Short mmCIF file of C-alpha atoms and ligand atoms in Angstrom, two decimals:
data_model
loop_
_atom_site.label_atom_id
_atom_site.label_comp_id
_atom_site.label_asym_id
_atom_site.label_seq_id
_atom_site.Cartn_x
_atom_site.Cartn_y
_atom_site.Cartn_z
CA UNK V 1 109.70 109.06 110.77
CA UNK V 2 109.35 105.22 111.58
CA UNK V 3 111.66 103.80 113.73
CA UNK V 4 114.32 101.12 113.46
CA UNK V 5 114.54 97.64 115.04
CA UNK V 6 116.64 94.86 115.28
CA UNK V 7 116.67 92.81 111.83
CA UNK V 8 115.21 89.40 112.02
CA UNK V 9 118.18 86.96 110.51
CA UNK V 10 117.60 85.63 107.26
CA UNK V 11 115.09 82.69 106.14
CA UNK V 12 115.52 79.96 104.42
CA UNK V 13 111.44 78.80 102.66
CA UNK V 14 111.03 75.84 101.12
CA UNK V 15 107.49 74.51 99.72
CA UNK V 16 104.79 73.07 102.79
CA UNK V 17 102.46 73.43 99.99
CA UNK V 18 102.68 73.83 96.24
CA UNK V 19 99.46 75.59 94.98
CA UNK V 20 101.17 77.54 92.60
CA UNK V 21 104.59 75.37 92.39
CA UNK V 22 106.59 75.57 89.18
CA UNK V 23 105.58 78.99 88.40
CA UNK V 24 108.23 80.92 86.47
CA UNK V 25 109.83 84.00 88.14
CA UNK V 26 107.74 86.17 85.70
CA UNK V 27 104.54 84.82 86.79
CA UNK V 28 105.44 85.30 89.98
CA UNK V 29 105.82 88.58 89.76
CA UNK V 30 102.87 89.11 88.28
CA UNK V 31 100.96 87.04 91.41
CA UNK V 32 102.65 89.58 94.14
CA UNK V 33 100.00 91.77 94.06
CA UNK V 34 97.09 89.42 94.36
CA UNK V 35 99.11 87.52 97.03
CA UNK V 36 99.94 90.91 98.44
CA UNK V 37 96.18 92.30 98.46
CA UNK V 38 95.15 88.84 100.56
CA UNK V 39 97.52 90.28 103.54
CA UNK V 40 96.24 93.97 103.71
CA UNK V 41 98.71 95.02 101.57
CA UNK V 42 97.89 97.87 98.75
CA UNK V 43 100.75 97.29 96.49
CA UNK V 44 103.58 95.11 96.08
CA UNK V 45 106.42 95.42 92.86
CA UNK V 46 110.10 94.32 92.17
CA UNK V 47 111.76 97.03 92.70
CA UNK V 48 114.79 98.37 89.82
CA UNK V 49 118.22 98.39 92.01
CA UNK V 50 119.35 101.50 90.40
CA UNK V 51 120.33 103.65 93.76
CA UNK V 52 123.28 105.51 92.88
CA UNK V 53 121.56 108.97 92.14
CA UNK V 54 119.46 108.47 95.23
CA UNK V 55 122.73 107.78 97.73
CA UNK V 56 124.42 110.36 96.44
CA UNK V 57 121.40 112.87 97.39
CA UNK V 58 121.50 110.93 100.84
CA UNK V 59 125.48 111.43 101.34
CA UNK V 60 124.74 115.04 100.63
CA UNK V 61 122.42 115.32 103.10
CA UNK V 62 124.04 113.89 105.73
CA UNK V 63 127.20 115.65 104.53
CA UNK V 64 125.07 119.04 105.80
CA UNK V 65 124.21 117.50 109.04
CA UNK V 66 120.53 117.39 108.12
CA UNK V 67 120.62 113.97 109.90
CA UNK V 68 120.47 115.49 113.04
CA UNK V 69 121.71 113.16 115.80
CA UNK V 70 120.34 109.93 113.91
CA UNK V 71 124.49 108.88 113.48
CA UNK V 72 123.15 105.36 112.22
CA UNK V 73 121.96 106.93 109.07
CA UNK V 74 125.65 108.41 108.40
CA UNK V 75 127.39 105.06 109.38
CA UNK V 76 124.96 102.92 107.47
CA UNK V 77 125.93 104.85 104.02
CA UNK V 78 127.85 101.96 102.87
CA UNK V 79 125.36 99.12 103.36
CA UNK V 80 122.91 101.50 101.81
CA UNK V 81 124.70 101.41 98.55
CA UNK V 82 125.49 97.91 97.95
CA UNK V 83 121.96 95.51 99.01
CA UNK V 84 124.28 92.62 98.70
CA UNK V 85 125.57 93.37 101.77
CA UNK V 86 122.66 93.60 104.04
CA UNK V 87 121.41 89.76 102.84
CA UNK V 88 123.77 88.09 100.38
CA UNK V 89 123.11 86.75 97.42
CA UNK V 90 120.39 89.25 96.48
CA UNK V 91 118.90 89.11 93.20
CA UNK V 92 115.76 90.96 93.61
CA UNK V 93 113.64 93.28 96.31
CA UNK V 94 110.21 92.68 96.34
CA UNK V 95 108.80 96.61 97.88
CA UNK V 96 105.23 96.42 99.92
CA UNK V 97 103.06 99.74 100.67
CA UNK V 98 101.12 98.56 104.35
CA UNK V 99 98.37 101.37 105.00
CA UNK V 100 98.12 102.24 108.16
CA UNK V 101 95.68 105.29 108.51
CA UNK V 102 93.55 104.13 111.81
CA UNK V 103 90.82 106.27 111.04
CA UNK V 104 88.21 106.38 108.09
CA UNK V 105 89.28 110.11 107.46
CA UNK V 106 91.76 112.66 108.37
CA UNK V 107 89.13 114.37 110.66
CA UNK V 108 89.80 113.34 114.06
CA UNK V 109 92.85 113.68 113.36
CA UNK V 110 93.02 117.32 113.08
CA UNK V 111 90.53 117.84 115.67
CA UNK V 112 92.87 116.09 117.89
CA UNK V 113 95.61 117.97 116.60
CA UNK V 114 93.49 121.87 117.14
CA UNK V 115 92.50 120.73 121.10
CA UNK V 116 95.40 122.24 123.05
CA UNK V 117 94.34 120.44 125.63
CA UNK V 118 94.98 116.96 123.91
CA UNK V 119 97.80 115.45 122.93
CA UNK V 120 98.72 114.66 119.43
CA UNK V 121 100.30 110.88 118.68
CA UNK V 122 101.69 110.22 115.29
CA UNK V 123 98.49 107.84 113.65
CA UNK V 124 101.24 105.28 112.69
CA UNK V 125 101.93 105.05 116.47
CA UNK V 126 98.55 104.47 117.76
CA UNK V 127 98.35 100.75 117.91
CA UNK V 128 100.68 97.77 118.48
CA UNK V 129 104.27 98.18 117.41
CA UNK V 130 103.87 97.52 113.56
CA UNK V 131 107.32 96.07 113.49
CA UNK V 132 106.61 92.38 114.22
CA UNK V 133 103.23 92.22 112.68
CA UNK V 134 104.60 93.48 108.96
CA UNK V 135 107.24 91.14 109.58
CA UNK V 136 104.94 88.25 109.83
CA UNK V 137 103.09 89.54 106.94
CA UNK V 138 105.82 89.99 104.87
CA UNK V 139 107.05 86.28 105.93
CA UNK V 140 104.06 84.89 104.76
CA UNK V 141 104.20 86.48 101.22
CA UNK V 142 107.89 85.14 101.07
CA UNK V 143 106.44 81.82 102.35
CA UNK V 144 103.78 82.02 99.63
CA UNK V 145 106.44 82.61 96.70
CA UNK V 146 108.51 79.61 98.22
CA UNK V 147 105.52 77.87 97.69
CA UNK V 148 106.12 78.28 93.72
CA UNK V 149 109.62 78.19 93.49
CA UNK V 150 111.80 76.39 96.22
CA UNK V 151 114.22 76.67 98.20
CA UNK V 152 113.78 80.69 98.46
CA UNK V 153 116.07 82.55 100.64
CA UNK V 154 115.30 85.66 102.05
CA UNK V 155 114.96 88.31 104.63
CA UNK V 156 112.10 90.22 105.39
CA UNK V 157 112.76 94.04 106.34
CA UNK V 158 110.47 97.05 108.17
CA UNK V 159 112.43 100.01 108.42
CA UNK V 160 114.98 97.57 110.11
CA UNK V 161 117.82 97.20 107.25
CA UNK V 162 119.37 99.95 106.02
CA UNK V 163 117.47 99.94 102.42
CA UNK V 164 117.07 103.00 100.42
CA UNK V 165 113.50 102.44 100.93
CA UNK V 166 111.51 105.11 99.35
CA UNK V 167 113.68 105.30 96.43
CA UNK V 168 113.37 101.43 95.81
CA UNK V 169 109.19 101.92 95.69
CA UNK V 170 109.44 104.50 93.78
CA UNK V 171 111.70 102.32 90.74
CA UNK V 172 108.92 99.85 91.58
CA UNK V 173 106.07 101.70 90.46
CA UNK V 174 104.55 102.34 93.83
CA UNK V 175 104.39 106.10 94.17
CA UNK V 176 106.44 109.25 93.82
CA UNK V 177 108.73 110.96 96.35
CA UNK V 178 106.62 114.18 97.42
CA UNK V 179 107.57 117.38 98.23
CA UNK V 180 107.47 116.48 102.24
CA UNK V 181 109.94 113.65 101.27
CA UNK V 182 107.38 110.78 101.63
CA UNK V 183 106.58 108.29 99.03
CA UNK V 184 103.17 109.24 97.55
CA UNK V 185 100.59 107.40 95.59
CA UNK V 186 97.63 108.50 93.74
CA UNK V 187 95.46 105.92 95.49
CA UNK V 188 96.97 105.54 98.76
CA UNK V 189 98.51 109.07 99.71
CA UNK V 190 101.41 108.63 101.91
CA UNK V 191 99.50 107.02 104.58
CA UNK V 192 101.16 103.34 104.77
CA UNK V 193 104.44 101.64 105.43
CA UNK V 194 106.96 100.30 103.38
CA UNK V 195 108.55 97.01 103.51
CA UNK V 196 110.97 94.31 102.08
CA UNK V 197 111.63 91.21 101.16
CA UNK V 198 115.52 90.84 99.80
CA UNK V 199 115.41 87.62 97.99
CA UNK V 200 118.20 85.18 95.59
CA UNK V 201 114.96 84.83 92.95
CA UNK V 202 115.58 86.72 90.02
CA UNK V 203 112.55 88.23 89.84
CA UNK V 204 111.73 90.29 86.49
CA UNK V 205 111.45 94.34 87.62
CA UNK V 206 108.18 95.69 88.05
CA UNK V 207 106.33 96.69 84.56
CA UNK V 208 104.59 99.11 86.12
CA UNK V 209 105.63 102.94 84.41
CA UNK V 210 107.33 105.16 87.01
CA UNK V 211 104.00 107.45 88.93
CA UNK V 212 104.77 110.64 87.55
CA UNK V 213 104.83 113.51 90.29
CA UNK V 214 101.55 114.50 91.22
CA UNK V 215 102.41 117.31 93.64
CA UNK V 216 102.64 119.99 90.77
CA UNK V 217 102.26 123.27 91.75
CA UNK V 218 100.96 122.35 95.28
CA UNK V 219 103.12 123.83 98.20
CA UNK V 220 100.79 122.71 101.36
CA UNK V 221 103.11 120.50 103.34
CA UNK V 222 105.88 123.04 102.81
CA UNK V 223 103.57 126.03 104.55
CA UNK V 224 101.96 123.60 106.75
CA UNK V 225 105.30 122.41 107.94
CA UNK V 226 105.50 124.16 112.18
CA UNK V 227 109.05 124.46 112.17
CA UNK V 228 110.28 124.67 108.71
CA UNK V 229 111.86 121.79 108.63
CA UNK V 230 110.84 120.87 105.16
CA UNK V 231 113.78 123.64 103.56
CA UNK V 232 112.60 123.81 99.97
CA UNK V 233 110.84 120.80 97.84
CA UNK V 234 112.05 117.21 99.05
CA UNK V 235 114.33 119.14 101.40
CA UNK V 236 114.19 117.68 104.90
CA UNK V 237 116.26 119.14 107.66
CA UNK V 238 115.60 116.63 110.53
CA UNK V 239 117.65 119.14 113.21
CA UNK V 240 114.02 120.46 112.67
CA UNK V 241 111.67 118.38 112.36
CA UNK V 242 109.14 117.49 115.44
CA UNK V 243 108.94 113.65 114.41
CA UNK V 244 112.81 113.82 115.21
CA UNK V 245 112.76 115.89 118.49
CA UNK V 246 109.70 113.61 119.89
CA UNK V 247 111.12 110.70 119.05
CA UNK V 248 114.86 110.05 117.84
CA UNK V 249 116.91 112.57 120.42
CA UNK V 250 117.65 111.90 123.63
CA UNK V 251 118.17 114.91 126.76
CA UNK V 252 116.22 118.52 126.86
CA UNK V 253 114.83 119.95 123.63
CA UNK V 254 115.84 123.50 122.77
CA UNK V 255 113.14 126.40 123.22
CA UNK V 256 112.10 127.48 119.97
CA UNK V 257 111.23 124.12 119.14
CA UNK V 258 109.45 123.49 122.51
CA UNK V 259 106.94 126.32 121.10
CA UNK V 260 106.24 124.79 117.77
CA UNK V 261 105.51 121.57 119.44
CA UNK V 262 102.44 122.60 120.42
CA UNK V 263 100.62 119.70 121.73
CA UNK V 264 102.52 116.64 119.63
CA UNK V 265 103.50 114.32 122.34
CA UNK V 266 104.83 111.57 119.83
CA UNK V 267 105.48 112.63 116.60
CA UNK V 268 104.24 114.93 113.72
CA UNK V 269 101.52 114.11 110.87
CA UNK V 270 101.31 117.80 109.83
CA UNK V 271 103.04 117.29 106.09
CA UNK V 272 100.67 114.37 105.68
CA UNK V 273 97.19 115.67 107.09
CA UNK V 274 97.73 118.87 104.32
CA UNK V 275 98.20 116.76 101.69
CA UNK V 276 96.15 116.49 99.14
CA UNK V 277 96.45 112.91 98.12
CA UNK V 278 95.56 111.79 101.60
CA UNK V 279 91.87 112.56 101.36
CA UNK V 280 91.14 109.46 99.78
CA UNK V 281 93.79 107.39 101.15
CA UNK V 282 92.26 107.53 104.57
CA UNK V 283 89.55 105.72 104.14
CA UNK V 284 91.71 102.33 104.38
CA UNK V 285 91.63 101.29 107.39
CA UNK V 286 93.85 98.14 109.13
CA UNK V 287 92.84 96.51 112.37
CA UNK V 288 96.01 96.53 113.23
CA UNK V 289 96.35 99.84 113.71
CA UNK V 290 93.58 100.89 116.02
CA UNK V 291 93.75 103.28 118.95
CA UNK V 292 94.95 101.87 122.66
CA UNK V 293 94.19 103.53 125.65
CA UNK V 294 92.24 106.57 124.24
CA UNK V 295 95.52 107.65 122.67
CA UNK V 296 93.92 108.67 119.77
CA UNK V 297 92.42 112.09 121.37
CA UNK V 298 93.88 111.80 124.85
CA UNK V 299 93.77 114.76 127.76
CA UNK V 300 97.24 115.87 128.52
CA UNK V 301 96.05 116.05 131.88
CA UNK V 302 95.25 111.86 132.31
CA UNK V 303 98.51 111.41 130.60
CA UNK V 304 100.14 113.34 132.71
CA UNK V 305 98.94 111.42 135.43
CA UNK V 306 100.27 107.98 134.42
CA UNK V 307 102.37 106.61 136.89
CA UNK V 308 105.77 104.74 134.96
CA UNK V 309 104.71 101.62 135.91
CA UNK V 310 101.09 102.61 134.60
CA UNK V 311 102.97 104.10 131.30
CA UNK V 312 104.82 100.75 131.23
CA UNK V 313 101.96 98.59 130.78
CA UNK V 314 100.28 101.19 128.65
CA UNK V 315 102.32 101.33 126.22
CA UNK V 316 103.98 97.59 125.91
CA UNK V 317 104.30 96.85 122.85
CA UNK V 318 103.59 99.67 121.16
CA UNK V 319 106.01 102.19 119.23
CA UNK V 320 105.29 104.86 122.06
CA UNK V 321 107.85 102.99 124.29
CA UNK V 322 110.77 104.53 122.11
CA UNK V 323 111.55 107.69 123.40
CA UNK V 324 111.48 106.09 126.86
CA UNK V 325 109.69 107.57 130.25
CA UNK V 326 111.85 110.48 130.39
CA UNK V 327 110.79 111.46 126.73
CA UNK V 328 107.44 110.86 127.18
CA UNK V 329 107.38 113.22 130.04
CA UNK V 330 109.44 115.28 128.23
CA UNK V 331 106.81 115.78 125.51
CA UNK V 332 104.32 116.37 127.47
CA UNK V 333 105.71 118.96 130.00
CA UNK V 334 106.39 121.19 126.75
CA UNK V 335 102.60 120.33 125.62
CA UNK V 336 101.31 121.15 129.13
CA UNK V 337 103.54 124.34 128.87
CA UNK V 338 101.47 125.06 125.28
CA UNK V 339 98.22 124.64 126.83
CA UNK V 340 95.92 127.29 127.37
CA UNK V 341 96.85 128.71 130.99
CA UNK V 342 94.59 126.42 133.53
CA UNK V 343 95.56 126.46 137.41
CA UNK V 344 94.73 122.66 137.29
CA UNK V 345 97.57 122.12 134.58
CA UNK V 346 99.86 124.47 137.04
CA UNK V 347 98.99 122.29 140.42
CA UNK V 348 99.69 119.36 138.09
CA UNK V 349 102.71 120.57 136.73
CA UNK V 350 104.14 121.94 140.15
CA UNK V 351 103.05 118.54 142.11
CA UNK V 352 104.50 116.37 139.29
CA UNK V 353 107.60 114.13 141.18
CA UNK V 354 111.14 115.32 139.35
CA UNK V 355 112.88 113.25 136.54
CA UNK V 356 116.15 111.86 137.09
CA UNK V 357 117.65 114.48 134.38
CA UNK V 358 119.69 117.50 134.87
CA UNK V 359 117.68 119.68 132.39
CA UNK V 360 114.23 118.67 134.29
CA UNK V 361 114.00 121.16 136.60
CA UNK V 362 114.83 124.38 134.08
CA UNK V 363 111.44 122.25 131.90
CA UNK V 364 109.34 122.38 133.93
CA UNK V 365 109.84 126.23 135.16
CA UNK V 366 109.52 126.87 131.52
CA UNK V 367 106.54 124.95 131.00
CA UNK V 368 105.30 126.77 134.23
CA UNK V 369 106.89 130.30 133.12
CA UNK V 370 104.25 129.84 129.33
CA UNK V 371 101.34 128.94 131.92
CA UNK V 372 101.39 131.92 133.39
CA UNK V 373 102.26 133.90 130.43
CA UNK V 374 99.52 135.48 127.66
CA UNK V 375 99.10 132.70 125.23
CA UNK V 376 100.17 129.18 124.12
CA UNK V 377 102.89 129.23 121.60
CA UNK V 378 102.68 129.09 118.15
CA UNK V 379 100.72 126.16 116.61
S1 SF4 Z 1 105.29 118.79 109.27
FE1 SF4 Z 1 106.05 117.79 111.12
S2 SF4 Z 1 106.80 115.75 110.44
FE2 SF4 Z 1 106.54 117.05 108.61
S3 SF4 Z 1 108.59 117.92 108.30
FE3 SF4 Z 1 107.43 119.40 109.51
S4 SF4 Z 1 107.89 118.94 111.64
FE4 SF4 Z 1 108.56 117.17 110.42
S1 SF4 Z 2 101.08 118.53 100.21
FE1 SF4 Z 2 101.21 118.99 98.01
S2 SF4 Z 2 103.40 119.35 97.64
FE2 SF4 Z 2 103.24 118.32 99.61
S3 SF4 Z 2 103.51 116.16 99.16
FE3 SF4 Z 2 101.29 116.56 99.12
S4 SF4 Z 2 100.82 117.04 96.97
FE4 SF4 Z 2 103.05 117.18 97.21
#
């Protein structure tokens, strides 16, 4: 579940250089995914702007209050409908997959994720805040088609305008919406980003034949799911999903869910580390991406440790900063709580300085209550 940011205001491009001036809109379409490849990028299409079925499905949901406490999805309905009004004068989207998988296969990742006494980080969140450097990436494409036909205006997007993302890939020819509700491609899995550039070039739509659904029969994320939260096929109830608890909502987390937590601290790859499709996908790998700090297969124990100034530093610039200090500690009081029962987890837990929260206190007895019971929770 990425996280929003502030949207960068729109650009204005016009030609430095002209390698490829005077290039009709059609070929320049057909350039995007060369010029896309040359930034890291795995595919790049004109998306169809044919949304209608897709917000209605969206209204729905939030009409059930499968939204959870993410409000801005339910107030940003209306700019979801109409792209016009997130950057004027918008006559195509240009849709970018970024993979973003920091390891060459899923393994460590599930070890990380079977060690109780680690903590699990969502892979997306290992490394620098992917915000600004997608931006920059996805500037330089836009520069790059300026370069062949200017002046372009445009605005570059990461999760940061409200864009009915997936659905707009998916017109483009860049994957399928899977049962876990993640765009899916036969190639790269669901292991990337998606990004946008919103743009007054009339671009031709991609010619690229919708990827028919490749989940079939297959049922894994749906079993694999912790909590249930995916409800039936491309069914997402976010009230309970981990990614949303760990991340999004702010204040105590209720108990059941503190048990199917287990030991993800930030985050939940589960649907994606099942799936099928990811085996291959893995393998591409982005600088960008790789692990700070040991965060890839950290002890709960060090973590635990971290001062808030030390957590402060640690984690500048990276997308671990967005549930805050109290979140983080949060998150890993309930994983400390999951771990196997270990009197140095108790002394740490018990010596621990309190947060300034009224639910902290009731946590951490919890957390200390499942130390000293049988087992960990469910995993
Ligand atoms: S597997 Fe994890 S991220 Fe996926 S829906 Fe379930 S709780 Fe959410
Ligand atoms: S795990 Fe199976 S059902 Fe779920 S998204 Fe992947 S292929 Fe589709």
């Amino acid at each position: 579940m990425p996280a929003p940011a502030d949207s960068p205001p729109a650009n204005t491009a016009a030609a430095k250089t002209a390698p490829d001036a005077g290039l009709s809109p059609a070929q320049i379409a057909a350039q995007l995914p060369a010029w896309g490849a040359a930034l890291g990028f795995s595919g790049v299409a004109v998306a169809r702007v044919q949304l209608a079925e897709d917000l209605g499905l969206l209204e729905r949901w939030v009409a059930q209050g499968r939204h959870a406490g993410m409000q801005w999805l339910a107030d940003s309905l209306p700019l979801r409908a109409d792209p016009e009004r997130v950057h004027p004068n918008t006559l195509s989207i240009i849709s970018v997959k970024w993979p973003y998988w920091p390891e060459a296969t899923l393994a460590p990742a599930q070890h990380t994720l079977a060690d109780p006494r680690r903590g699990y980080v969502a892979r997306y969140a290992l490394g620098r805040d992917y915000h600004k450097s997608f931006r920059q990436r996805l500037k330089q494409l836009a520069q790059r088609i300026a370069a062949a036909a200017p002046p372009l205006r445009y605005r570059v997007a990461t999760d940061s305008a409200p864009l009915l993302e997936k659905a707009l890939a998916r017109d483009a020819g860049l994957g399928w919406i899977g049962k876990n509700t993640l765009l899916l491609d036969r190639h790269d899995g669901s292991t990337f980003l998606l990004g946008e550039i919103l743009t007054d070039l009339p671009l031709p739509p991609s010619a690229q034949p919708a990827q028919a659904d490749g989940c079939g029969a297959c049922a894994a994320c749906i079993q694999a799911c912790p909590t249930g939260a995916i409800t039936g096929p491309r069914q997402l109830d976010a009230r309970r999903c981990i990614s949303y608890w760990t991340i999004e909502h702010r204040g105590d987390i209720p108990e059941p869910m503190r048990e199917a937590m287990g030991n993800r601290i930030f985050g939940c790859d589960d649907c994606q580390l099942v799936c099928p499709w990811n085996r291959l996908a893995a393998s591409r790998v982005d600088a960008d991406f790789a692990p700070r700090h040991g965060l890839d297969a950290p002890a709960l124990l060090e973590l635990w440790a971290w001062s808030r100034e030390q957590w402060e530093a640690r984690t500048a610039g990276m997308p671990l900063r967005r549930p805050g200090w109290l979140g983080w500690r949060r998150n890993l009081c309930i994983a400390l709580g999951n771990a196997p029962a270990d009197a140095r987890i108790q002394a740490a837990l018990r010596a621990a300085p309190a947060e300034d929260a009224p639910w902290w206190e009731g946590l951490r007895d919890w957390a200390l209550q499942r130390q000293h019971g049988d087992k960990p929770g469910p995993r």
